[in-house]
Short mmCIF file of C-alpha atoms in Angstrom, two decimals:
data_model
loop_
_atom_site.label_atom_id
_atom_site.label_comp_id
_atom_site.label_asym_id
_atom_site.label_seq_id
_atom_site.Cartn_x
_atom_site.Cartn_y
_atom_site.Cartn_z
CA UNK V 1 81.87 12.82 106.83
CA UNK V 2 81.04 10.09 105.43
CA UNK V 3 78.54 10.04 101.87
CA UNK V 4 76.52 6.93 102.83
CA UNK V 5 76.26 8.46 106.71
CA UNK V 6 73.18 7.25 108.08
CA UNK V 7 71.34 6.66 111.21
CA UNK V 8 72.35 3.76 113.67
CA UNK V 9 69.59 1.68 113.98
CA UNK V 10 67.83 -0.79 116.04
CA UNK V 11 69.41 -3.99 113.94
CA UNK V 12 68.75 -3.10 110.52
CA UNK V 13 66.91 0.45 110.28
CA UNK V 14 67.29 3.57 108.41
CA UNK V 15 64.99 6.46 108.04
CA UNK V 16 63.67 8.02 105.19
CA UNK V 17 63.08 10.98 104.60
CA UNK V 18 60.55 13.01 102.41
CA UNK V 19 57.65 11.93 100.23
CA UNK V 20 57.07 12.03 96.64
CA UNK V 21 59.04 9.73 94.30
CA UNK V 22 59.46 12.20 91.41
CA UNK V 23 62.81 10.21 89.36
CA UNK V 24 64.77 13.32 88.71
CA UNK V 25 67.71 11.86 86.64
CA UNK V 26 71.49 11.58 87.11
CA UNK V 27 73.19 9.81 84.35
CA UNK V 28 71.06 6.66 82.05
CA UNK V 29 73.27 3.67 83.33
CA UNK V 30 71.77 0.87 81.48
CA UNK V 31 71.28 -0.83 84.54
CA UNK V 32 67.53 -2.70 84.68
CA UNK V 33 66.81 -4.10 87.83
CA UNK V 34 64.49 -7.35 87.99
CA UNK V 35 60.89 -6.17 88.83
CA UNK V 36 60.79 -9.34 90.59
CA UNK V 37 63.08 -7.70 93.45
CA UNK V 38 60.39 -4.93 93.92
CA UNK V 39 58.73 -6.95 96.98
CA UNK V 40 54.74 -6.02 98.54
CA UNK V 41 53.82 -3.32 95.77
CA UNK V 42 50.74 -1.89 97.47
CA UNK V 43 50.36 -1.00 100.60
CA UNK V 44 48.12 -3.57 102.95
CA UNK V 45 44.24 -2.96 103.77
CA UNK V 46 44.69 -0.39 107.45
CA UNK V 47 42.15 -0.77 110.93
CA UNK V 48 42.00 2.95 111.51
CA UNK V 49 42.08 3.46 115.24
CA UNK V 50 41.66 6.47 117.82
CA UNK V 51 44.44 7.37 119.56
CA UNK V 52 42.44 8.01 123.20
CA UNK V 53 43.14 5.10 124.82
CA UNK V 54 44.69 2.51 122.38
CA UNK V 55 46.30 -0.39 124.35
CA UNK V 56 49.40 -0.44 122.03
CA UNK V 57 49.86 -0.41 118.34
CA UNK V 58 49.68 -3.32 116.34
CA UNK V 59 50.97 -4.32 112.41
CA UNK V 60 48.75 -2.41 109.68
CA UNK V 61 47.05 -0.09 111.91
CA UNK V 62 46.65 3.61 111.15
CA UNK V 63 46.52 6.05 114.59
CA UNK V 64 44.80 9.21 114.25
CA UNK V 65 45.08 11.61 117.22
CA UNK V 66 46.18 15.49 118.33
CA UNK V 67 49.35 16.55 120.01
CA UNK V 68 50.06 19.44 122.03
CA UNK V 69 52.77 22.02 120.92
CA UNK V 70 55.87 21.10 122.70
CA UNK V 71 54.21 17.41 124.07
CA UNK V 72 55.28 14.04 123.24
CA UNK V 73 52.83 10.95 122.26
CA UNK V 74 54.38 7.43 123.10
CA UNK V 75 53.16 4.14 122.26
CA UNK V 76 54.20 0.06 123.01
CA UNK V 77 54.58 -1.86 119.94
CA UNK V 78 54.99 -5.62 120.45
CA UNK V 79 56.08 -7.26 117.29
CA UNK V 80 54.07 -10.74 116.65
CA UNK V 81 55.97 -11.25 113.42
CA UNK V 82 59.29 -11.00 112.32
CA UNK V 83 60.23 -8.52 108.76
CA UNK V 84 60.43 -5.22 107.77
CA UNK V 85 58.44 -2.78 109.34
CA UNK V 86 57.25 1.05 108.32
CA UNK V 87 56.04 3.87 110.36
CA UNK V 88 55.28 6.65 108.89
CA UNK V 89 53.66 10.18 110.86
CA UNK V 90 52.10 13.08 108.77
CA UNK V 91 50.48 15.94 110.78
CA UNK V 92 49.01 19.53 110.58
CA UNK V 93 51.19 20.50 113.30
CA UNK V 94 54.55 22.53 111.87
CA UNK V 95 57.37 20.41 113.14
CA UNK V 96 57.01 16.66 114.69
CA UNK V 97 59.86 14.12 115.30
CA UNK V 98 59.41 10.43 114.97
CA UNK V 99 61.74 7.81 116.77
CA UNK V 100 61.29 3.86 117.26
CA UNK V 101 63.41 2.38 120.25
CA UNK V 102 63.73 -1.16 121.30
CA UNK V 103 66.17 -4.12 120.46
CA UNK V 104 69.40 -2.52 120.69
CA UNK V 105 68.77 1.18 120.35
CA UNK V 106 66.99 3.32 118.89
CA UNK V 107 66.41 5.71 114.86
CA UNK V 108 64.89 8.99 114.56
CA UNK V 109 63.24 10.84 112.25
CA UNK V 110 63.33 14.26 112.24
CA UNK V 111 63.03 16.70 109.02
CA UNK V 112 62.50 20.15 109.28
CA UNK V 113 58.45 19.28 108.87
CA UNK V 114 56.03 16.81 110.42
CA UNK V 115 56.42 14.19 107.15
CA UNK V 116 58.51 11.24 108.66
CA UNK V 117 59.44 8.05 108.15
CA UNK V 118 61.39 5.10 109.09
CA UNK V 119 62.00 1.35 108.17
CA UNK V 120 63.30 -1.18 110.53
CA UNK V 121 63.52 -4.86 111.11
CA UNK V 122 61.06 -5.94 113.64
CA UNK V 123 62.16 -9.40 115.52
CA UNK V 124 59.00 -11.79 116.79
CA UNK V 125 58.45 -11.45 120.06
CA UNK V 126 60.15 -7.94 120.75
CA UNK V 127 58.86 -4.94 122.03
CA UNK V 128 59.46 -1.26 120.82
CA UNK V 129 58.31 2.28 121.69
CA UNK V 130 56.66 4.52 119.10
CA UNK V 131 57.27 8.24 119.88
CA UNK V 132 56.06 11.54 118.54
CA UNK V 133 58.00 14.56 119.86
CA UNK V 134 56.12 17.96 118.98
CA UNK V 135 58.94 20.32 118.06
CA UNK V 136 56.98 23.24 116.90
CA UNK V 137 53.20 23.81 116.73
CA UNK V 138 50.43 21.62 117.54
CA UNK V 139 48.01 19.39 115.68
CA UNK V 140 46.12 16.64 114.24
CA UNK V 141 48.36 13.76 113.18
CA UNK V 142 48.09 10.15 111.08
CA UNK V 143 50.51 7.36 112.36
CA UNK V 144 50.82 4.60 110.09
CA UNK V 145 52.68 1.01 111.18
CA UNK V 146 52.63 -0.99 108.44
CA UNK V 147 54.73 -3.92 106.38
CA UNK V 148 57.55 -2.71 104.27
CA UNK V 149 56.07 -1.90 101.15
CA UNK V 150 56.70 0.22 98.06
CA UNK V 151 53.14 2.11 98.00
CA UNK V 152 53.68 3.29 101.53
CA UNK V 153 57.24 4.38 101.26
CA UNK V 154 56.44 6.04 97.63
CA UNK V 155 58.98 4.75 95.73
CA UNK V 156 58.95 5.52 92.12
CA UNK V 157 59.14 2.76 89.67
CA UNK V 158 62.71 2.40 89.06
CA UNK V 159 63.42 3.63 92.83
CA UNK V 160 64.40 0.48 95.17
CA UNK V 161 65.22 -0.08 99.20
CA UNK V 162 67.93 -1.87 100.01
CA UNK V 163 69.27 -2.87 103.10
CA UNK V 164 73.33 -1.95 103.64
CA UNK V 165 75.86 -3.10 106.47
CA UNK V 166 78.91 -1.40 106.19
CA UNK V 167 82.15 -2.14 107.94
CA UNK V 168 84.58 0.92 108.20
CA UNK V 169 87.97 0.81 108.72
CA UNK V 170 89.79 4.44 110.26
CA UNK V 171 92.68 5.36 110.04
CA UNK V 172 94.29 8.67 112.20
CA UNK V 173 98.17 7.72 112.23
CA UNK V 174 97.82 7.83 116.08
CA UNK V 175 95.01 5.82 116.40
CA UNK V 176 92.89 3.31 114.60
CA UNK V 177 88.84 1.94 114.67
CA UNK V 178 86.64 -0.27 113.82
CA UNK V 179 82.77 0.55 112.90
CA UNK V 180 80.11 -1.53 111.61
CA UNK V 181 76.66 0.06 110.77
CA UNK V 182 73.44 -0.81 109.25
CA UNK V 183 71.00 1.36 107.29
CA UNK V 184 68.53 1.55 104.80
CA UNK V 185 68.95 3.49 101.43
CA UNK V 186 67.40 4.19 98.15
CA UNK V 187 68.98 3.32 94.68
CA UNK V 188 67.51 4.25 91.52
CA UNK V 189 70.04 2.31 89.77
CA UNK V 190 68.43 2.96 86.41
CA UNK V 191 68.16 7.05 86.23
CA UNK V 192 71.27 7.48 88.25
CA UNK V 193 70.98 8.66 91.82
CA UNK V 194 70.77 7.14 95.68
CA UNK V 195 68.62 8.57 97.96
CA UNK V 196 65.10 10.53 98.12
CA UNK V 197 63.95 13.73 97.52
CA UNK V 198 66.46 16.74 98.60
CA UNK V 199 68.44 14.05 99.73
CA UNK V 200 69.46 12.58 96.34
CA UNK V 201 73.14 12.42 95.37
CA UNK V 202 73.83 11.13 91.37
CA UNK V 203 76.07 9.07 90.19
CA UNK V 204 79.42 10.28 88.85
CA UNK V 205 79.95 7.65 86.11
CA UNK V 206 78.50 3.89 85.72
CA UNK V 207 79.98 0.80 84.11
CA UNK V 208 77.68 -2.50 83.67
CA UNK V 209 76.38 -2.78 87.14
CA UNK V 210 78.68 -0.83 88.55
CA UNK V 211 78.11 2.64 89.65
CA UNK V 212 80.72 5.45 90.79
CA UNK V 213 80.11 8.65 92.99
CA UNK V 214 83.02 10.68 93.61
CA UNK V 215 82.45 13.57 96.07
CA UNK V 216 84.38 16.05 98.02
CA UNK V 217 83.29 18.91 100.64
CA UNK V 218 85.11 22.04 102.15
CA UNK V 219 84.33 24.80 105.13
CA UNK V 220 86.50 27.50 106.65
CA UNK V 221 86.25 30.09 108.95
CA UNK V 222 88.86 32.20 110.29
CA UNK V 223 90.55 29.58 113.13
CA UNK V 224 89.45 26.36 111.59
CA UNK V 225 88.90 24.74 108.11
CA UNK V 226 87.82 21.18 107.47
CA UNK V 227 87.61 19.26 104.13
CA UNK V 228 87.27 15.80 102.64
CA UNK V 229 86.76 14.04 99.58
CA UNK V 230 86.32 10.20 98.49
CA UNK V 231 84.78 7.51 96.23
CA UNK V 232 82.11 5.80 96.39
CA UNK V 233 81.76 2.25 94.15
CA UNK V 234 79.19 -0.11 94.21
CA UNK V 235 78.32 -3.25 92.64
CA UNK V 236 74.68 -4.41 92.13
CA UNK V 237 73.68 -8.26 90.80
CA UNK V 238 70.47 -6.92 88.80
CA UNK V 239 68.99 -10.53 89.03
CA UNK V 240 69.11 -11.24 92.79
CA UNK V 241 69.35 -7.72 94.57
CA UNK V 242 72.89 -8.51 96.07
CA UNK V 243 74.76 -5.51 96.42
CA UNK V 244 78.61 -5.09 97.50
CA UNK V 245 81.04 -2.46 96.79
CA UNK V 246 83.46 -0.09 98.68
CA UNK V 247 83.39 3.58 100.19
CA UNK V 248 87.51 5.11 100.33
CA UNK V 249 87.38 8.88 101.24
CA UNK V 250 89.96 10.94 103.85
CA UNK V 251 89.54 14.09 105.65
CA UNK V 252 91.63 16.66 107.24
CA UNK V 253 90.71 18.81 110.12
CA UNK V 254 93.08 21.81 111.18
CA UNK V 255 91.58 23.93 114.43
CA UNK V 256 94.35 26.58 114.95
CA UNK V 257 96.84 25.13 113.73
CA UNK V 258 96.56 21.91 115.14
CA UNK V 259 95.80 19.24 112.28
CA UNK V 260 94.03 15.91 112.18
CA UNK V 261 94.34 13.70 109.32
CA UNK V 262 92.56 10.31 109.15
CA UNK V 263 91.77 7.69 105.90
CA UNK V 264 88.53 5.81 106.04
CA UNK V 265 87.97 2.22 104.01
CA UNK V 266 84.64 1.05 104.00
CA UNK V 267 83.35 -2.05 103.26
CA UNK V 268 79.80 -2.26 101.99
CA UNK V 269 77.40 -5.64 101.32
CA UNK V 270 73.61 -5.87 101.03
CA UNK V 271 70.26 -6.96 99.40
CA UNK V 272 67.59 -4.94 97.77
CA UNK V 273 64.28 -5.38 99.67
CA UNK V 274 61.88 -3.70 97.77
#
């Protein structure tokens, strides 16, 4: 599997997961990125609206409303403005899932509480579907669409969200593929680690703007045993957010005897948005 795995997305999406932007450190890497990258610091002024009848959601709006235990809530959202978009859902109720569909599929959110988020690039002129899926319990929720900012997403000060396409090449001696993906993710270039919350990963080892995360995984049971191990290197331009670099990992699969190799080269390029 790969380390940067994330969500497909509708163009450019990713979600998010968590809240709190505590900056538990990996390794100091020197690395100060400009503060004029960090984008819309505070999150806009909100028209609170009930959820009982609303006509469809609209940019900068905040929902409140109750779902049933096991029920799903859908709304229309009909983008009047191109640019980066947040929902976010908090709710009383134990478990809710959060998805946005439209353009060419669709993301989900869905941690193991009702605190969800996700990013994606909203095009003028298209429409999407907001949907909260009660997967345990019932309750009142708080759905928040709103532009991309750093308030909102609570990103900590030397936390940024950048926006990644990343081309992989696989390799399975029998066969070969082609992938392209794109995602959101959180660096903290500066305290060492990508990612939010129990998600984080650190950095193995940093030079100038470069940073390194080597990483490796195993399982076995008693018919079947799967590990895999790679590199991760990426390259960030502190001055204009431009990001590049490279993710080279392998993995072997053996089921019975029967073993599956295959080498993965992925090619990463992107731009911090925030």
């Amino acid at each position: 599997m790969r380390l940067l795995i994330s969500i497909p997305v509708l163009a450019t999406a990713a979600a998010l997961s968590g809240c709190g932007g505590s900056d538990d450190s990996g390794i100091n890497t020197g690395i100060q990125i400009s503060t004029s990258l960090k984008g819309l610091s505070v999150e806009p002024e909100l028209s609170a609206v009930n959820a009982e009848g609303i006509g469809g959601l609209t940019l900068n709006s905040e929902v409140s409303g109750f779902i049933a235990d096991q029920d799903m809530v859908s709304f229309s959202y009909d983008a009047t403005s191109s640019g980066l978009v947040v929902v976010s859902l908090t709710s009383t109720a134990d478990d809710l899932d959060l998805t946005v569909r439209g353009g060419q599929g669709s993301i989900d959110s869905s941690s193991l509480d009702s605190n969800e988020i996700i990013v994606f690039d909203a095009i003028n002129g298209s429409d999407y579907s907001v949907i909260i899926d009660s997967y345990e319990g019932e309750g009142n929720y708080t759905l928040k669409v709103v532009r991309a900012n750093r308030e909102t997403l609570d990103l900590s000060e030397n936390e940024y969200l950048a926006s990644l396409n990343e081309s992989e090449l696989r390799d399975c001696g029998s066969f070969t593929s082609n992938e392209s993906t794109d995602y959101f993710l959180v660096f903290n270039w500066t305290n060492g680690y990508l990612g939010k919350d129990d998600g984080k990963t650190k950095f193995t080892s940093s030079e100038e703007n470069t940073i390194v995360i080597e990483y490796s995984e195993s399982e076995s049971e008693e018919d079947y045993s799967y590990s895999y191990e790679g590199t991760l290197t990426v390259t960030v331009d502190p001055n204009t957010g431009v990001i590049y670099g490279t993710d080279i990992w392998s993995d072997i699969e053996n089921y019975q005897g029967d073993i599956a190799e295959c080498s993965y080269e992925t090619t990463l390029s992107g731009q911090i948005e925030l």
